[in-house]
Coordinates of C-alpha atoms and ligand atoms in Angstrom, one line a residue:
X288 CA -0.3 -0.1 0.0
X289 CA 1.6 3.5 -1.0
X290 CA 2.7 5.5 1.8
X291 CA 0.7 8.4 0.9
X292 CA -2.1 6.6 1.4
X293 CA -2.0 7.0 5.2
X294 CA -2.5 10.5 5.1
X295 CA -5.9 11.4 7.0
X296 CA -8.7 12.8 5.4
X297 CA -11.2 12.6 2.2
X298 CA -8.8 12.6 -0.5
X299 CA -8.8 11.4 -4.5
X300 CA -6.3 9.3 -5.8
X301 CA -5.7 6.8 -3.3
X302 CA -5.1 3.7 -5.6
X303 CA -2.9 3.0 -9.0
X304 CA -5.1 3.0 -12.3
X305 CA -4.3 -0.7 -12.5
X306 CA -5.8 -1.3 -8.9
X307 CA -8.8 1.3 -9.8
X308 CA -9.5 -1.2 -12.9
X309 CA -9.0 -4.2 -11.2
X310 CA -11.4 -3.3 -8.3
X311 CA -14.2 -2.3 -10.7
X312 CA -14.4 -5.0 -13.0
X313 CA -16.9 -7.5 -13.5
X314 CA -18.3 -9.4 -10.0
X315 CA -18.5 -12.4 -11.8
X316 CA -16.9 -13.0 -15.1
X317 CA -19.5 -13.9 -17.9
X318 CA -19.6 -18.1 -19.0
X319 CA -18.1 -18.5 -22.5
X320 CA -19.7 -20.8 -24.5
X321 CA -18.1 -24.3 -23.3
X322 CA -18.6 -23.0 -19.9
X323 CA -22.3 -22.2 -20.5
X324 CA -22.9 -25.7 -22.1
X325 CA -21.1 -27.3 -18.9
X326 CA -23.9 -25.2 -16.6
X327 CA -26.4 -25.9 -18.4
X328 CA -25.8 -29.7 -18.9
X329 CA -26.2 -29.6 -14.8
X330 CA -30.2 -28.8 -15.6
X331 CA -32.5 -31.6 -14.4
X332 CA -35.4 -29.6 -16.8
X333 CA -38.0 -30.2 -13.8
X334 CA -41.3 -30.6 -14.0
X335 CA -43.2 -27.7 -11.6
X336 CA -39.7 -26.5 -11.6
X337 CA -39.2 -24.6 -8.2
X338 CA -36.8 -22.2 -9.6
X339 CA -39.6 -21.3 -12.4
X340 CA -41.6 -20.6 -9.1
X341 CA -39.6 -18.4 -7.3
X342 CA -38.9 -16.0 -10.2
X343 CA -40.8 -12.9 -9.8
X344 CA -41.0 -12.6 -13.5
X345 CA -41.8 -16.1 -14.1
X346 CA -39.1 -16.7 -16.8
X347 CA -39.6 -20.5 -18.1
X348 CA -36.0 -20.8 -16.6
X349 CA -35.9 -25.0 -17.5
X350 CA -36.9 -24.2 -21.3
X351 CA -34.3 -21.8 -21.7
X352 CA -31.5 -23.6 -20.0
X353 CA -32.5 -26.4 -22.2
X354 CA -32.7 -24.1 -25.5
X355 CA -28.7 -23.2 -24.3
X356 CA -27.7 -26.6 -24.0
X357 CA -29.1 -27.2 -27.2
X358 CA -27.0 -24.4 -28.8
X359 CA -29.4 -21.9 -29.2
X360 CA -28.8 -19.1 -26.9
X361 CA -30.5 -16.9 -29.2
X362 CA -34.1 -18.8 -28.5
X363 CA -33.2 -19.0 -24.7
X364 CA -33.2 -15.2 -24.5
X365 CA -35.9 -14.7 -26.3
X366 CA -37.6 -17.0 -23.7
X367 CA -35.8 -15.0 -21.1
X368 CA -37.1 -11.6 -22.5
X369 CA -40.5 -12.6 -23.2
X370 CA -41.2 -12.5 -19.7
X371 CA -38.6 -10.0 -18.2
X372 CA -37.4 -7.1 -21.0
X373 CA -34.8 -6.1 -18.4
X374 CA -33.4 -9.9 -18.3
X375 CA -30.0 -8.6 -18.7
X376 CA -29.5 -6.3 -16.2
X377 CA -31.5 -8.9 -13.6
X378 CA -29.0 -11.5 -14.7
X379 CA -26.4 -9.4 -13.0
X380 CA -28.4 -7.7 -10.0
X381 CA -30.7 -10.3 -8.8
X382 CA -30.3 -11.8 -5.6
X383 CA -30.3 -15.1 -7.1
X384 CA -29.3 -17.0 -3.9
X385 CA -32.5 -16.5 -2.0
X386 CA -34.8 -16.6 -5.5
X387 CA -34.6 -19.1 -8.2
X388 CA -31.0 -20.5 -6.7
X389 CA -32.2 -21.1 -3.7
X390 CA -34.6 -23.3 -4.5
X391 CA -32.7 -25.3 -7.1
X392 CA -32.9 -28.9 -6.6
X393 CA -29.2 -29.2 -7.5
X394 CA -29.0 -26.5 -4.1
X395 CA -31.0 -29.0 -2.0
X396 CA -29.6 -31.9 -3.0
X397 CA -26.0 -31.1 -3.8
X398 CA -25.6 -27.2 -2.0
X399 CA -25.0 -26.6 -5.6
X400 CA -27.3 -24.6 -7.5
X401 CA -27.4 -24.4 -11.6
X402 CA -25.5 -21.0 -12.2
X403 CA -29.4 -19.8 -13.1
X404 CA -28.6 -16.1 -13.1
X405 CA -24.9 -16.8 -15.0
X406 CA -26.8 -18.9 -18.0
X407 CA -29.4 -16.1 -17.9
X408 CA -26.9 -13.4 -18.8
X409 CA -24.6 -15.2 -21.2
X410 CA -27.9 -15.8 -23.4
X411 CA -29.1 -12.2 -23.1
X412 CA -25.7 -11.0 -23.8
X413 CA -25.6 -13.3 -26.7
X414 CA -28.9 -11.9 -28.2
X415 CA -27.7 -8.1 -27.5
X416 CA -24.1 -8.0 -29.1
X417 CA -25.6 -9.1 -32.2
X418 CA -27.7 -5.6 -31.7
X419 CA -31.0 -7.9 -32.8
X420 CA -34.7 -6.7 -31.1
X421 CA -36.4 -10.1 -30.8
X422 CA -39.8 -8.5 -30.7
X423 CA -42.0 -6.6 -33.1
X424 CA -44.7 -3.8 -32.4
X425 CA -48.4 -4.7 -33.0
X426 CA -50.3 -2.4 -35.5
X427 CA -50.9 1.0 -33.7
X428 CA -53.9 1.2 -31.4
X429 CA -53.8 4.7 -31.5
X430 CA -53.8 4.6 -27.8
X431 CA -51.4 7.1 -26.3
X432 CA -49.8 6.0 -22.8
X433 CA -47.4 8.2 -20.2
X434 CA -44.9 6.9 -18.3
X435 CA -43.5 9.1 -15.3
X436 CA -40.1 7.5 -14.5
X437 CA -37.6 5.9 -16.8
X438 CA -36.1 3.1 -13.8
X439 CA -37.0 -0.6 -14.4
X440 CA -40.4 -0.6 -13.9
X441 CA -41.0 2.5 -16.2
X442 CA -39.2 0.6 -18.8
X443 CA -40.6 -2.8 -18.7
X444 CA -44.5 -0.7 -18.5
X445 CA -43.3 1.4 -21.7
X446 CA -41.7 -1.7 -23.6
X447 CA -44.8 -4.0 -22.8
X448 CA -47.1 -1.2 -23.8
X449 CA -45.5 -0.1 -27.4
X450 CA -44.7 -3.5 -28.2
X451 CA -49.1 -3.7 -27.5
X452 CA -49.0 -1.1 -30.4
X453 CA -49.9 1.9 -27.8
X454 CA -47.7 5.1 -28.8
X455 CA -45.4 5.6 -25.4
X456 CA -44.1 9.2 -24.2
X457 CA -41.7 8.5 -21.5
X458 CA -41.2 11.3 -18.7
X459 CA -37.5 11.2 -16.6
X460 CA -35.8 13.9 -14.3
X461 CA -32.6 12.9 -15.1
X462 CA -30.4 13.1 -18.3
X463 CA -29.7 9.6 -18.7
X464 CA -32.9 6.9 -18.4
X465 CA -32.5 4.0 -16.7
X466 CA -33.3 5.1 -13.1
X467 CA -31.6 2.8 -10.4
X468 CA -29.9 0.6 -12.7
X469 CA -27.9 4.1 -14.2
X470 CA -27.8 5.6 -10.9
X471 CA -28.0 3.3 -7.7
X472 CA -26.7 -0.1 -8.1
X473 CA -22.6 -0.9 -7.9
X474 CA -20.7 -0.5 -10.5
X475 CA -19.1 -3.6 -11.0
X476 CA -22.4 -5.5 -11.1
X477 CA -22.9 -3.6 -14.3
X478 CA -19.2 -2.8 -16.1
X479 CA -19.3 -1.0 -19.7
X480 CA -22.2 0.7 -20.0
X481 CA -24.3 -2.2 -19.6
X482 CA -27.1 -0.1 -18.0
X483 CA -27.0 2.5 -20.8
X484 CA -26.7 0.3 -23.8
X485 CA -29.8 -2.5 -22.3
X486 CA -32.0 0.8 -22.2
X487 CA -30.5 1.6 -25.9
X488 CA -31.4 -2.0 -27.3
X489 CA -35.2 -2.2 -25.6
X490 CA -35.9 1.2 -27.3
X491 CA -35.3 -0.6 -30.5
X492 CA -38.7 -1.7 -30.2
X493 CA -39.8 1.6 -31.6
X494 CA -43.0 3.8 -30.5
X495 CA -41.3 5.0 -27.5
X496 CA -40.0 8.4 -27.2
X497 CA -38.1 9.7 -23.9
X498 CA -38.5 13.4 -22.8
X499 CA -35.1 13.9 -20.3
X500 CA -34.7 16.2 -17.5
X501 CA -38.7 16.5 -16.7
X502 CA -39.0 15.9 -13.1
X503 CA -42.5 14.9 -12.4
X504 CA -44.3 17.4 -10.1
X505 CA -41.8 20.4 -11.3
X506 CA -41.8 20.5 -14.9
X507 CA -45.1 18.0 -15.5
X508 CA -48.1 17.1 -13.6
X509 CA -50.3 14.2 -13.4
X510 CA -53.5 16.7 -14.2
X511 CA -51.8 17.7 -17.1
X512 CA -50.8 14.5 -18.6
X513 CA -54.8 13.3 -17.7
X514 CA -55.7 15.5 -20.8
X515 CA -53.2 14.2 -23.2
X516 CA -52.6 10.5 -22.6
X517 CA -55.1 7.6 -22.5
X518 CA -53.1 6.0 -19.6
X519 CA -50.3 7.2 -17.0
X520 CA -48.0 4.7 -15.7
X521 CA -46.3 6.1 -12.5
X522 CA -42.4 4.3 -12.0
X523 CA -41.2 7.6 -10.1
X524 CA -39.4 5.3 -7.2
X525 CA -38.5 6.7 -3.6
X526 CA -37.0 10.0 -4.6
X527 CA -36.4 11.2 -0.7
X528 CA -33.7 10.1 1.7
X529 CA -34.4 9.3 5.3
X530 CA -31.8 11.2 7.8
X531 CA -30.3 10.3 10.7
X532 CA -31.8 12.8 12.9
X533 CA -29.0 13.0 15.6
X534 CA -27.1 15.4 16.5
X535 CA -24.3 16.3 14.2
X536 CA -26.3 15.1 10.9
X537 CA -25.6 18.1 8.9
X538 CA -21.9 18.2 9.9
X539 CA -19.0 18.0 6.7
X540 CA -18.5 14.6 5.5
X541 CA -22.0 13.3 6.2
X542 CA -23.9 12.0 2.9
X543 CA -26.2 9.9 1.3
X544 CA -25.0 6.6 0.0
X545 CA -27.5 7.1 -2.9
X546 CA -25.7 10.3 -4.4
X547 CA -22.5 8.7 -3.4
X548 CA -23.0 5.8 -5.8
X549 CA -24.5 7.7 -8.4
X550 CA -21.8 9.8 -8.6
X551 CA -19.3 6.6 -8.9
X552 CA -21.7 5.3 -11.4
X553 CA -21.5 8.6 -13.6
X554 CA -17.8 9.2 -12.8
X555 CA -15.5 9.2 -16.0
X556 CA -12.0 9.2 -14.1
X557 CA -12.6 6.7 -11.0
X558 CA -9.2 8.5 -9.4
X559 CA -11.0 11.9 -9.6
X560 CA -13.2 10.5 -6.7
X561 CA -12.4 11.6 -2.8
X562 CA -13.0 8.8 -0.4
X563 CA -12.3 9.2 3.3
X564 CA -9.6 7.1 5.3
X565 CA -12.3 5.8 7.9
X566 CA -15.5 5.5 6.2
X567 CA -18.6 4.7 7.9
X568 CA -21.6 3.5 6.6
X569 CA -25.5 3.2 8.4
X570 CA -28.2 1.0 6.9
X571 CA -28.5 -2.6 6.5
X572 CA -29.9 -2.8 2.8
X573 CA -28.4 -3.1 -0.9
X574 CA -28.0 0.4 -0.9
X575 CA -25.7 0.2 2.4
X576 CA -23.4 -2.8 1.4
X577 CA -23.0 -1.3 -2.3
X578 CA -21.8 2.1 -0.5
X579 CA -19.7 0.2 1.8
X580 CA -17.7 -2.3 -0.5
X581 CA -17.3 0.5 -3.4
X582 CA -15.5 2.7 -0.8
X583 CA -13.3 0.1 0.3
X584 CA -12.8 -0.6 -3.6
X585 CA -12.2 3.3 -3.9
X586 CA -9.0 2.9 -1.1
X587 CA -10.8 3.6 1.9
X588 CA -8.5 2.2 4.6
X589 CA -11.2 1.2 7.1
X590 CA -14.8 1.0 6.1
X591 CA -17.7 0.1 9.1
X592 CA -20.9 -0.6 7.9
X593 CA -23.6 -0.7 10.8
X594 CA -26.5 -1.9 11.5
X595 CA -29.4 -1.0 14.4
X596 CA -30.4 -4.8 14.0
X597 CA -28.8 -8.3 14.0
X598 CA -27.3 -9.6 10.6
X599 CA -30.5 -12.3 9.9
X600 CA -32.6 -8.8 10.1
X601 CA -30.5 -7.2 7.3
X602 CA -32.4 -6.4 3.9
X603 CA -29.2 -7.2 2.1
X604 CA -28.7 -11.1 1.4
X605 CA -26.1 -13.4 2.9
X606 CA -23.9 -13.5 0.3
X607 CA -23.8 -9.1 -0.3
X608 CA -23.0 -9.6 3.6
X609 CA -20.4 -12.4 2.3
X610 CA -19.4 -9.8 -0.1
X611 CA -18.5 -7.0 1.5
X612 CA -16.8 -9.0 4.5
X613 CA -14.7 -10.1 1.4
X614 CA -13.7 -7.3 0.5
X615 CA -12.6 -6.3 4.0
X616 CA -15.6 -4.3 4.9
X617 CA -15.9 -4.6 8.9
X618 CA -19.7 -5.1 10.2
X619 CA -21.4 -3.9 13.5
X620 CA -25.0 -4.9 14.1
X621 CA -27.3 -4.1 16.9
X622 CA -25.7 -0.4 16.9
X623 CA -27.7 2.3 16.4
X624 CA -26.1 6.2 15.6
X625 CA -26.7 8.6 18.2
X626 CA -24.3 11.5 17.6
X627 CA -21.7 12.5 14.9
X628 CA -18.8 14.5 16.1
X629 CA -16.2 16.7 15.5
X630 CA -15.1 20.5 14.6
X631 CA -17.0 21.4 11.6
X632 CA -16.2 18.0 9.8
X633 CA -16.8 14.8 11.0
X634 CA -14.0 13.3 13.5
X635 CA -16.1 10.0 15.2
X636 CA -19.4 8.7 15.0
X637 CA -21.0 7.6 18.2
X638 CA -23.5 4.4 18.4
X639 CA -25.3 2.9 21.2
X640 CA -26.0 -0.8 21.1
X641 CA -29.4 -2.3 21.4
X642 CA -31.7 -5.5 21.5
X643 CA -33.1 -6.4 18.4
X644 CA -36.4 -4.5 19.3
X645 CA -34.3 -1.6 19.2
X646 CA -34.1 -1.1 22.6
X647 CA -30.9 1.0 24.3
X648 CA -28.4 -1.0 26.2
X649 CA -26.8 1.8 28.0
X650 CA -23.6 0.9 26.2
X651 CA -22.0 2.8 23.9
X652 CA -18.9 3.1 21.1
X653 CA -17.5 5.6 18.7
X654 CA -16.1 5.0 15.8
X655 CA -13.5 7.3 13.8
X656 CA -15.3 8.8 10.6
X657 CA -14.0 11.1 8.5
X658 CA -16.8 10.4 5.9
X659 CA -20.2 8.7 6.9
X660 CA -22.7 7.7 4.4
X661 CA -26.7 7.1 5.6
X662 CA -28.6 4.3 3.5
X663 CA -31.5 4.3 6.5
X664 CA -34.3 4.2 3.8
X665 CA -35.8 6.1 1.0
X666 CA -39.4 8.0 1.0
X667 CA -41.8 8.7 -1.7
X668 CA -41.8 12.6 -2.3
X669 CA -44.5 14.2 -4.4
X670 CA -47.7 16.4 -4.8
X671 CA -51.0 15.3 -6.0
X672 CA -50.4 11.7 -5.7
X673 CA -53.0 8.6 -5.8
X674 CA -54.2 7.9 -3.0
X675 CA -51.0 6.3 -0.3
X676 CA -50.8 3.8 2.1
X677 CA -47.9 3.5 4.2
X678 CA -46.1 6.1 2.5
X679 CA -46.5 4.4 -1.1
X680 CA -49.1 4.5 -4.1
X681 CA -51.6 2.1 -3.3
X682 CA -52.1 -0.2 -6.1
X683 CA -54.2 -3.1 -6.9
X684 CA -52.3 -6.6 -8.1
X685 CA -52.4 -5.2 -11.5
X686 CA -51.1 -2.1 -10.7
X687 CA -54.3 0.2 -10.9
X688 CA -54.4 3.0 -8.6
X689 CA -57.3 4.6 -7.2
X690 CA -57.3 7.3 -9.8
X691 CA -59.2 6.0 -13.0
X692 CA -56.5 5.7 -15.7
X693 CA -53.7 5.9 -13.6
X694 CA -51.2 3.0 -12.3
X695 CA -48.1 2.4 -10.6
X696 CA -45.5 -0.2 -10.2
X697 CA -42.0 -0.6 -8.6
X698 CA -40.3 1.1 -5.7
X699 CA -43.2 3.7 -5.5
X700 CA -45.8 1.5 -5.2
X701 CA -47.3 -0.6 -2.5
X702 CA -46.6 -4.2 -2.4
X703 CA -43.4 -6.2 -3.9
X704 CA -39.8 -6.2 -2.4
X705 CA -38.2 -3.2 -4.0
X706 CA -36.2 -5.6 -6.2
X707 CA -35.2 -4.6 -9.8
X708 CA -36.6 -7.8 -11.4
X709 CA -39.9 -7.1 -9.1
X710 CA -40.2 -3.6 -10.5
X711 CA -39.8 -5.0 -13.8
X712 CA -42.9 -7.6 -13.1
X713 CA -45.0 -4.6 -12.0
X714 CA -44.3 -2.5 -15.0
X715 CA -45.2 -5.5 -17.6
X716 CA -48.1 -6.1 -15.3
X717 CA -49.6 -3.2 -15.5
X718 CA -48.8 -2.5 -19.3
X719 CA -51.2 -5.7 -19.3
X720 CA -54.0 -4.1 -17.5
X721 CA -53.6 -0.7 -19.5
X722 CA -53.7 -2.7 -22.7
X723 CA -57.0 -4.5 -21.9
X724 CA -58.6 -1.1 -20.2
X725 CA -57.9 0.7 -22.9
X726 CA -59.2 -2.0 -25.7
X727 CA -62.2 -2.0 -23.9
X728 CA -61.6 -5.5 -22.0
X729 CA -60.4 -7.2 -25.2
Ligands
LIG127 FE1 -32.9 -27.0 -13.5 FE2 -32.3 -26.4 -10.5 FE3 -34.7 -25.3 -12.1 FE4 -34.8 -27.7 -11.6 S1 -34.8 -26.7 -10.1 S2 -35.1 -26.7 -13.6 S3 -32.6 -28.3 -11.7 S4 -32.2 -24.7 -12.4

């Protein structure tokens, strides 16, 4: 480790160019054709396959694996994409260890599942590399659908709606479409600008216009859109971030993990990004783990992730927790932040140990910190939204809100588990319900 890395403070350029490159390379190297055949050969092609039941988008997993095994990966990709148009990204970010691979009979019998996620990536990458778009639009229906938010739910709804012959306009506040896929996921999970390439490929269906830099509520309102469109889908995500609500929360060096991740994802030069020597991340979900691991990969000397309950209550999967530990992130559980200390800038953060019901034990600890990232949950922001339930837009099973002609899905809506794959399923299913409604129940 270079001597200058031992200097205190938040600074850039902690690593050499090769270290940045290596640290932010693909988390899982893609399978080559031979490896894919070997992996596919392990599948039993189960009848009533449990893996398929565990997939939120109901992909016919044994069918696509059989198609890979018979040398037709493009057909396998079409099987995947028919159910999940963002199958390429989901192959990279799905917590397969708690979904399809957890229930795979090979996992249950031998403790080693079929590599479903990596096979899905092999198939979708093979198709996308050929630049082909496997779906065609139905004849125009003359109906117009507005989609607010170009994240996974919005993109899935837009694609399915366009495929069914509707004219779609997406409104998104950011410069680039993609939502969390573009701004909110660790860089090592989607290398080589995959999120942007996948959106370009998805838009290849035609019939979808993307209006960038248009914020819902600020630049366009529900009422205005209701006059211009036959149906509206809200996939606005969760734009607000919970504060710590403790003394010193506003000190320099304390910021939101989502902003850190977004800056990192958009950085052209990782060596220009500043990172602390002693970094503390507060939270127990995927955002907390993504921030902690990337802080370590940027060269932070000590990274500690602190969660207020026990490990089993963390939203981050065991795989993610193990990944963090393997990268050198220390995980402290059952500790709740009580104060940020420092003169202007953070120098220490103080925690009190808690039991699993968050009851304080009276025992306190201080951690050295020159950078603190908050990752304790996000909230829905916006005015004039349809009826809410528990802080999210209340929707039916098919995504219909309590306002006629308005659907919602993804993180901003009730139900689901805030995974990319669930958002895709919700956007797709809302599009089907929109179609049935617009076509008079046909
Ligand atoms: Fe193949 Fe495993 Fe699914 Fe069975 S459960 S079909 S072995 S991937």
